[in-house]
mmCIF file of C-alpha atoms and ligand atoms in Angstrom:
data_model
loop_
_atom_site.group_PDB
_atom_site.id
_atom_site.type_symbol
_atom_site.label_atom_id
_atom_site.label_comp_id
_atom_site.label_asym_id
_atom_site.label_seq_id
_atom_site.Cartn_x
_atom_site.Cartn_y
_atom_site.Cartn_z
ATOM 1 C CA MET A 636 0.000 0.000 0.000
ATOM 2 C CA ASP A 637 1.142 3.534 -0.723
ATOM 3 C CA LYS A 638 2.774 4.964 2.418
ATOM 4 C CA ARG A 639 0.557 8.038 2.459
ATOM 5 C CA VAL A 640 -2.619 5.990 2.110
ATOM 6 C CA LYS A 641 -1.426 3.709 4.908
ATOM 7 C CA MET A 642 -0.674 6.687 7.186
ATOM 8 C CA VAL A 643 -4.121 8.143 6.627
ATOM 9 C CA SER A 644 -5.890 4.838 7.145
ATOM 10 C CA GLU A 645 -3.984 4.387 10.435
ATOM 11 C CA ILE A 646 -5.235 7.768 11.643
ATOM 12 C CA LYS A 647 -8.748 6.620 10.853
ATOM 13 C CA GLU A 648 -8.645 2.979 11.942
ATOM 14 C CA VAL A 649 -6.162 2.992 14.850
ATOM 15 C CA TYR A 650 -6.956 6.412 16.334
ATOM 16 C CA GLY A 651 -10.569 6.694 15.187
ATOM 17 C CA LEU A 652 -10.257 10.159 13.685
ATOM 18 C CA ASP A 653 -12.640 10.171 10.763
ATOM 19 C CA SER A 654 -12.532 13.641 9.255
ATOM 20 C CA SER A 655 -12.671 13.457 5.475
ATOM 21 C CA GLU A 656 -11.473 17.070 5.099
ATOM 22 C CA VAL A 657 -8.371 16.614 7.258
ATOM 23 C CA LEU A 658 -7.523 13.177 5.890
ATOM 24 C CA SER A 659 -7.880 14.218 2.264
ATOM 25 C CA ALA A 660 -5.607 17.217 2.926
ATOM 26 C CA MET A 661 -3.010 14.884 4.436
ATOM 27 C CA LEU A 662 -3.294 12.554 1.447
ATOM 28 C CA GLN A 663 -2.228 15.410 -0.780
ATOM 29 C CA ILE A 664 0.923 16.446 1.121
ATOM 30 C CA PRO A 665 4.261 14.664 0.560
ATOM 31 C CA ARG A 666 5.321 14.371 4.226
ATOM 32 C CA ASP A 667 8.717 12.956 3.190
ATOM 33 C CA ALA A 668 9.621 16.236 1.443
ATOM 34 C CA PHE A 669 9.565 18.031 4.811
ATOM 35 C CA VAL A 670 12.079 15.843 6.674
ATOM 36 C CA PRO A 671 15.880 15.779 6.315
ATOM 37 C CA LYS A 672 17.137 13.251 3.715
ATOM 38 C CA LYS A 673 18.359 10.742 6.281
ATOM 39 C CA GLU A 674 14.867 10.520 7.817
ATOM 40 C CA ARG A 675 12.984 10.082 4.534
ATOM 41 C CA GLY A 676 12.553 6.345 5.095
ATOM 42 C CA ILE A 677 10.566 6.912 8.279
ATOM 43 C CA ALA A 678 8.653 10.025 7.222
ATOM 44 C CA TYR A 679 5.292 8.203 7.230
ATOM 45 C CA GLN A 680 5.782 6.184 10.415
ATOM 46 C CA ASP A 681 3.281 6.434 13.259
ATOM 47 C CA GLY A 682 5.480 8.721 15.362
ATOM 48 C CA PRO A 683 7.342 12.019 15.432
ATOM 49 C CA VAL A 684 10.355 12.514 13.132
ATOM 50 C CA SER A 685 13.545 14.376 14.008
ATOM 51 C CA ILE A 686 14.086 17.482 11.875
ATOM 52 C CA GLY A 687 17.376 18.657 13.436
ATOM 53 C CA TYR A 688 18.158 21.454 15.932
ATOM 54 C CA GLY A 689 16.635 19.265 18.654
ATOM 55 C CA GLN A 690 13.163 19.642 17.124
ATOM 56 C CA THR A 691 10.635 17.172 15.758
ATOM 57 C CA MET A 692 7.800 17.046 13.290
ATOM 58 C CA SER A 693 4.709 15.818 15.129
ATOM 59 C CA GLN A 694 3.261 12.346 14.713
ATOM 60 C CA PRO A 695 0.721 12.168 11.836
ATOM 61 C CA TYR A 696 -2.194 11.587 14.213
ATOM 62 C CA THR A 697 -1.261 14.647 16.281
ATOM 63 C CA VAL A 698 -1.147 16.818 13.153
ATOM 64 C CA ALA A 699 -4.521 15.419 12.077
ATOM 65 C CA PHE A 700 -6.133 15.879 15.489
ATOM 66 C CA MET A 701 -4.943 19.463 16.014
ATOM 67 C CA THR A 702 -6.075 20.361 12.498
ATOM 68 C CA TYR A 703 -9.449 18.735 13.170
ATOM 69 C CA LEU A 704 -9.864 20.792 16.372
ATOM 70 C CA LEU A 705 -9.564 24.007 14.335
ATOM 71 C CA SER A 706 -12.718 23.097 12.281
ATOM 72 C CA LEU A 707 -11.528 25.020 9.212
ATOM 73 C CA LYS A 708 -13.947 25.701 6.369
ATOM 74 C CA GLY A 709 -11.572 27.167 3.787
ATOM 75 C CA ARG A 710 -11.976 30.901 4.319
ATOM 76 C CA GLU A 711 -9.901 31.382 7.468
ATOM 77 C CA ARG A 712 -6.673 33.199 8.214
ATOM 78 C CA VAL A 713 -4.654 30.934 10.475
ATOM 79 C CA LEU A 714 -1.601 31.671 12.608
ATOM 80 C CA GLU A 715 0.724 28.783 13.459
ATOM 81 C CA ILE A 716 3.388 29.087 16.152
ATOM 82 C CA GLY A 717 6.212 26.577 15.589
ATOM 83 C CA THR A 718 6.706 26.054 11.843
ATOM 84 C CA GLY A 719 9.306 23.319 12.390
ATOM 85 C CA SER A 720 9.425 21.301 9.192
ATOM 86 C CA GLY A 721 6.551 23.203 7.562
ATOM 87 C CA TYR A 722 4.413 20.065 7.256
ATOM 88 C CA GLN A 723 1.582 21.204 9.534
ATOM 89 C CA ALA A 724 1.501 24.541 7.680
ATOM 90 C CA ALA A 725 1.181 22.673 4.366
ATOM 91 C CA VAL A 726 -1.767 20.679 5.729
ATOM 92 C CA LEU A 727 -3.399 23.917 6.932
ATOM 93 C CA SER A 728 -2.827 25.529 3.527
ATOM 94 C CA LYS A 729 -5.275 23.055 1.985
ATOM 95 C CA LEU A 730 -8.009 23.865 4.505
ATOM 96 C CA ALA A 731 -7.694 27.622 5.102
ATOM 97 C CA LYS A 732 -7.315 30.747 2.993
ATOM 98 C CA GLU A 733 -4.028 32.090 4.352
ATOM 99 C CA VAL A 734 -1.548 30.518 6.760
ATOM 100 C CA TYR A 735 0.948 32.638 8.700
ATOM 101 C CA THR A 736 3.581 30.619 10.527
ATOM 102 C CA ILE A 737 6.392 31.640 12.883
ATOM 103 C CA GLU A 738 9.483 29.612 13.821
ATOM 104 C CA ILE A 739 12.032 30.586 16.461
ATOM 105 C CA VAL A 740 14.943 28.546 14.981
ATOM 106 C CA ASP A 741 16.002 30.693 12.049
ATOM 107 C CA LYS A 742 17.503 27.820 10.048
ATOM 108 C CA LEU A 743 14.301 25.777 10.348
ATOM 109 C CA ALA A 744 12.218 28.793 9.279
ATOM 110 C CA LYS A 745 14.381 29.246 6.172
ATOM 111 C CA ARG A 746 14.322 25.531 5.389
ATOM 112 C CA ALA A 747 10.539 25.291 5.727
ATOM 113 C CA GLU A 748 10.024 28.438 3.657
ATOM 114 C CA LYS A 749 12.096 26.970 0.833
ATOM 115 C CA ILE A 750 10.329 23.593 0.853
ATOM 116 C CA LEU A 751 6.867 25.204 0.980
ATOM 117 C CA GLY A 752 7.834 27.539 -1.862
ATOM 118 C CA ASP A 753 9.310 24.754 -4.003
ATOM 119 C CA LEU A 754 6.144 22.688 -3.550
ATOM 120 C CA GLY A 755 3.986 25.691 -4.475
ATOM 121 C CA TYR A 756 2.064 26.299 -1.256
ATOM 122 C CA LEU A 757 1.666 29.975 -2.052
ATOM 123 C CA ASN A 758 -0.790 30.803 0.736
ATOM 124 C CA VAL A 759 1.734 29.945 3.467
ATOM 125 C CA HIS A 760 3.824 32.810 4.830
ATOM 126 C CA VAL A 761 6.810 31.973 7.050
ATOM 127 C CA ARG A 762 8.535 34.274 9.494
ATOM 128 C CA SER A 763 11.564 33.717 11.679
ATOM 129 C CA GLY A 764 11.177 34.818 15.320
ATOM 130 C CA SER A 765 9.276 34.103 18.508
ATOM 131 C CA GLY A 766 5.565 33.463 18.220
ATOM 132 C CA GLN A 767 5.174 34.663 21.793
ATOM 133 C CA TRP A 768 4.550 38.146 20.413
ATOM 134 C CA GLY A 769 2.164 37.011 17.684
ATOM 135 C CA TRP A 770 2.216 38.437 14.159
ATOM 136 C CA GLN A 771 0.255 41.640 14.446
ATOM 137 C CA GLU A 772 0.543 42.735 10.836
ATOM 138 C CA HIS A 773 -1.901 40.072 9.656
ATOM 139 C CA ALA A 774 -4.154 39.895 12.742
ATOM 140 C CA PRO A 775 -6.899 39.203 13.627
ATOM 141 C CA TYR A 776 -6.867 35.451 12.979
ATOM 142 C CA ASP A 777 -9.804 33.068 12.806
ATOM 143 C CA ALA A 778 -7.660 30.331 14.306
ATOM 144 C CA ILE A 779 -4.300 29.996 16.055
ATOM 145 C CA ILE A 780 -2.402 26.725 16.495
ATOM 146 C CA VAL A 781 0.624 26.371 18.755
ATOM 147 C CA THR A 782 2.635 23.252 17.904
ATOM 148 C CA ALA A 783 5.056 23.430 20.854
ATOM 149 C CA GLY A 784 4.180 22.629 24.469
ATOM 150 C CA ILE A 785 3.351 25.665 26.617
ATOM 151 C CA GLU A 786 4.324 25.317 30.288
ATOM 152 C CA ASP A 787 2.173 27.935 32.024
ATOM 153 C CA GLU A 788 -0.082 30.360 30.194
ATOM 154 C CA VAL A 789 -0.937 31.105 26.603
ATOM 155 C CA PRO A 790 0.827 34.405 25.785
ATOM 156 C CA GLU A 791 -1.763 37.195 26.045
ATOM 157 C CA GLU A 792 -0.863 38.687 22.706
ATOM 158 C CA LEU A 793 -2.101 35.521 20.981
ATOM 159 C CA PHE A 794 -5.582 35.939 22.457
ATOM 160 C CA ARG A 795 -5.492 39.599 21.469
ATOM 161 C CA GLU A 796 -4.804 38.634 17.856
ATOM 162 C CA LEU A 797 -7.634 36.080 17.783
ATOM 163 C CA LYS A 798 -11.034 37.116 16.365
ATOM 164 C CA GLU A 799 -14.134 36.944 18.521
ATOM 165 C CA GLY A 800 -15.505 33.457 17.990
ATOM 166 C CA GLY A 801 -12.044 32.253 16.936
ATOM 167 C CA VAL A 802 -10.269 29.220 18.363
ATOM 168 C CA LEU A 803 -6.758 28.661 19.675
ATOM 169 C CA VAL A 804 -5.456 25.105 19.968
ATOM 170 C CA THR A 805 -2.355 24.322 22.009
ATOM 171 C CA PRO A 806 -0.787 21.637 24.176
ATOM 172 C CA ILE A 807 -0.349 23.117 27.646
ATOM 173 C CA GLY A 808 0.627 22.020 31.155
ATOM 174 C CA LYS A 809 3.526 21.541 33.550
ATOM 175 C CA GLY A 810 6.223 18.993 32.702
ATOM 176 C CA TYR A 811 6.260 16.214 30.136
ATOM 177 C CA ASN A 812 2.527 15.609 29.832
ATOM 178 C CA LYS A 813 0.737 18.391 27.995
ATOM 179 C CA VAL A 814 -3.039 18.598 27.731
ATOM 180 C CA MET A 815 -4.351 19.329 24.251
ATOM 181 C CA THR A 816 -6.547 22.357 24.840
ATOM 182 C CA ARG A 817 -8.916 24.376 22.685
ATOM 183 C CA TYR A 818 -9.825 27.917 23.723
ATOM 184 C CA LYS A 819 -12.689 29.756 22.109
ATOM 185 C CA LYS A 820 -12.709 33.547 22.358
ATOM 186 C CA LEU A 821 -16.208 34.630 23.327
ATOM 187 C CA LYS A 822 -17.963 37.944 22.685
ATOM 188 C CA ASN A 823 -17.786 39.137 26.293
ATOM 189 C CA GLY A 824 -13.980 39.000 26.323
ATOM 190 C CA LYS A 825 -13.993 35.653 28.134
ATOM 191 C CA THR A 826 -12.657 32.357 26.820
ATOM 192 C CA LYS A 827 -14.194 28.915 26.879
ATOM 193 C CA LYS A 828 -11.737 26.075 27.430
ATOM 194 C CA GLU A 829 -11.993 22.406 26.369
ATOM 195 C CA LYS A 830 -9.451 19.654 27.080
ATOM 196 C CA PHE A 831 -8.614 16.716 24.798
ATOM 197 C CA GLY A 832 -6.135 14.338 26.403
ATOM 198 C CA ILE A 833 -2.393 14.045 26.905
ATOM 199 C CA PHE A 834 0.240 14.645 24.211
ATOM 200 C CA HIS A 835 4.019 15.138 24.186
ATOM 201 C CA PHE A 836 5.684 18.105 22.539
ATOM 202 C CA VAL A 837 8.998 19.910 22.322
ATOM 203 C CA PRO A 838 8.859 22.955 24.618
ATOM 204 C CA PHE A 839 7.500 26.334 23.607
ATOM 205 C CA VAL A 840 10.388 28.741 24.143
ATOM 206 C CA GLU A 841 9.271 31.697 26.205
ATOM 207 C CA GLU A 842 10.990 34.850 27.313
ATOM 208 C CA LYS A 843 10.035 35.879 30.823
ATOM 209 C CA ASN A 844 9.450 39.549 31.467
HETATM 210 N N1 SAH B 1065 4.437 22.210 13.282
HETATM 211 C C1 SAH B 1065 5.753 21.615 13.191
HETATM 212 C C2 SAH B 1065 6.133 20.957 14.508
HETATM 213 C C3 SAH B 1065 7.402 21.516 14.975
HETATM 214 S S1 SAH B 1065 7.888 21.168 16.618
HETATM 215 C C4 SAH B 1065 5.842 20.665 12.018
HETATM 216 O O1 SAH B 1065 4.842 20.442 11.335
HETATM 217 O O2 SAH B 1065 6.926 20.155 11.747
HETATM 218 C C5 SAH B 1065 7.684 22.747 17.369
HETATM 219 C C6 SAH B 1065 8.482 23.889 16.803
HETATM 220 O O3 SAH B 1065 8.184 25.035 17.593
HETATM 221 C C7 SAH B 1065 9.998 23.721 16.860
HETATM 222 O O4 SAH B 1065 10.538 23.848 15.572
HETATM 223 C C8 SAH B 1065 10.453 24.860 17.765
HETATM 224 O O5 SAH B 1065 11.692 25.441 17.376
HETATM 225 C C9 SAH B 1065 9.322 25.864 17.614
HETATM 226 N N2 SAH B 1065 9.161 26.837 18.711
HETATM 227 C C10 SAH B 1065 9.321 26.641 20.050
HETATM 228 N N3 SAH B 1065 9.063 27.790 20.710
HETATM 229 C C11 SAH B 1065 8.723 28.722 19.786
HETATM 230 C C12 SAH B 1065 8.364 30.104 19.859
HETATM 231 N N4 SAH B 1065 8.299 30.767 21.009
HETATM 232 N N5 SAH B 1065 8.080 30.745 18.707
HETATM 233 C C13 SAH B 1065 8.143 30.106 17.510
HETATM 234 N N6 SAH B 1065 8.504 28.817 17.375
HETATM 235 C C14 SAH B 1065 8.777 28.125 18.499
#
């Protein structure tokens, strides 16, 4: 069986995530193109893949689940914090209008930007820097996804840059176990919070004031 078809059917059969939109987006993206050459053989495995600089590209199911939690309909402007390989951004590019993505490791940002450009994902915009401060120029966003594990609190600026009614999905919590969490920004300035189980992530790098 084709590796991409097998990966997608695992997400559906093993993990029970049956979202035709998300799975058909993932069927279209060559995941192997986003990993360093020496990891190409394991690009489609059911696990994270090392992308250098101590960072990893998330497991296929995690990418699928986080994307699913955003409930994209095709017209959204999405902000991603933690570009990494660029794979998650490519998946989002199929389901949203514009994708803005920020990566703190400059070399990874440049690498991802080149791969995304070469593959023709023209609605993905990469920036090098810390996502802690958001990306104000293109705000407000319909959805924000943080693909690194936050230890304490979601940076306030990210909520500020989220539209009313918009959602922010992030793994968050002390230590190794992070809780996948979806925040919805409500009209009265409050947020509604939902939790979706334990995941493991590389840490979100945060500057303390
Ligand atoms: N979405 C990525 C997963 C990358 S892992 C993919 O599809 O491959 C998380 C990434 O978040 C790492 O590359 C890490 O360098 C980056 N990161 C951590 N803290 C960050 C911050 N404050 N701002 C931007 N990127 C950050």
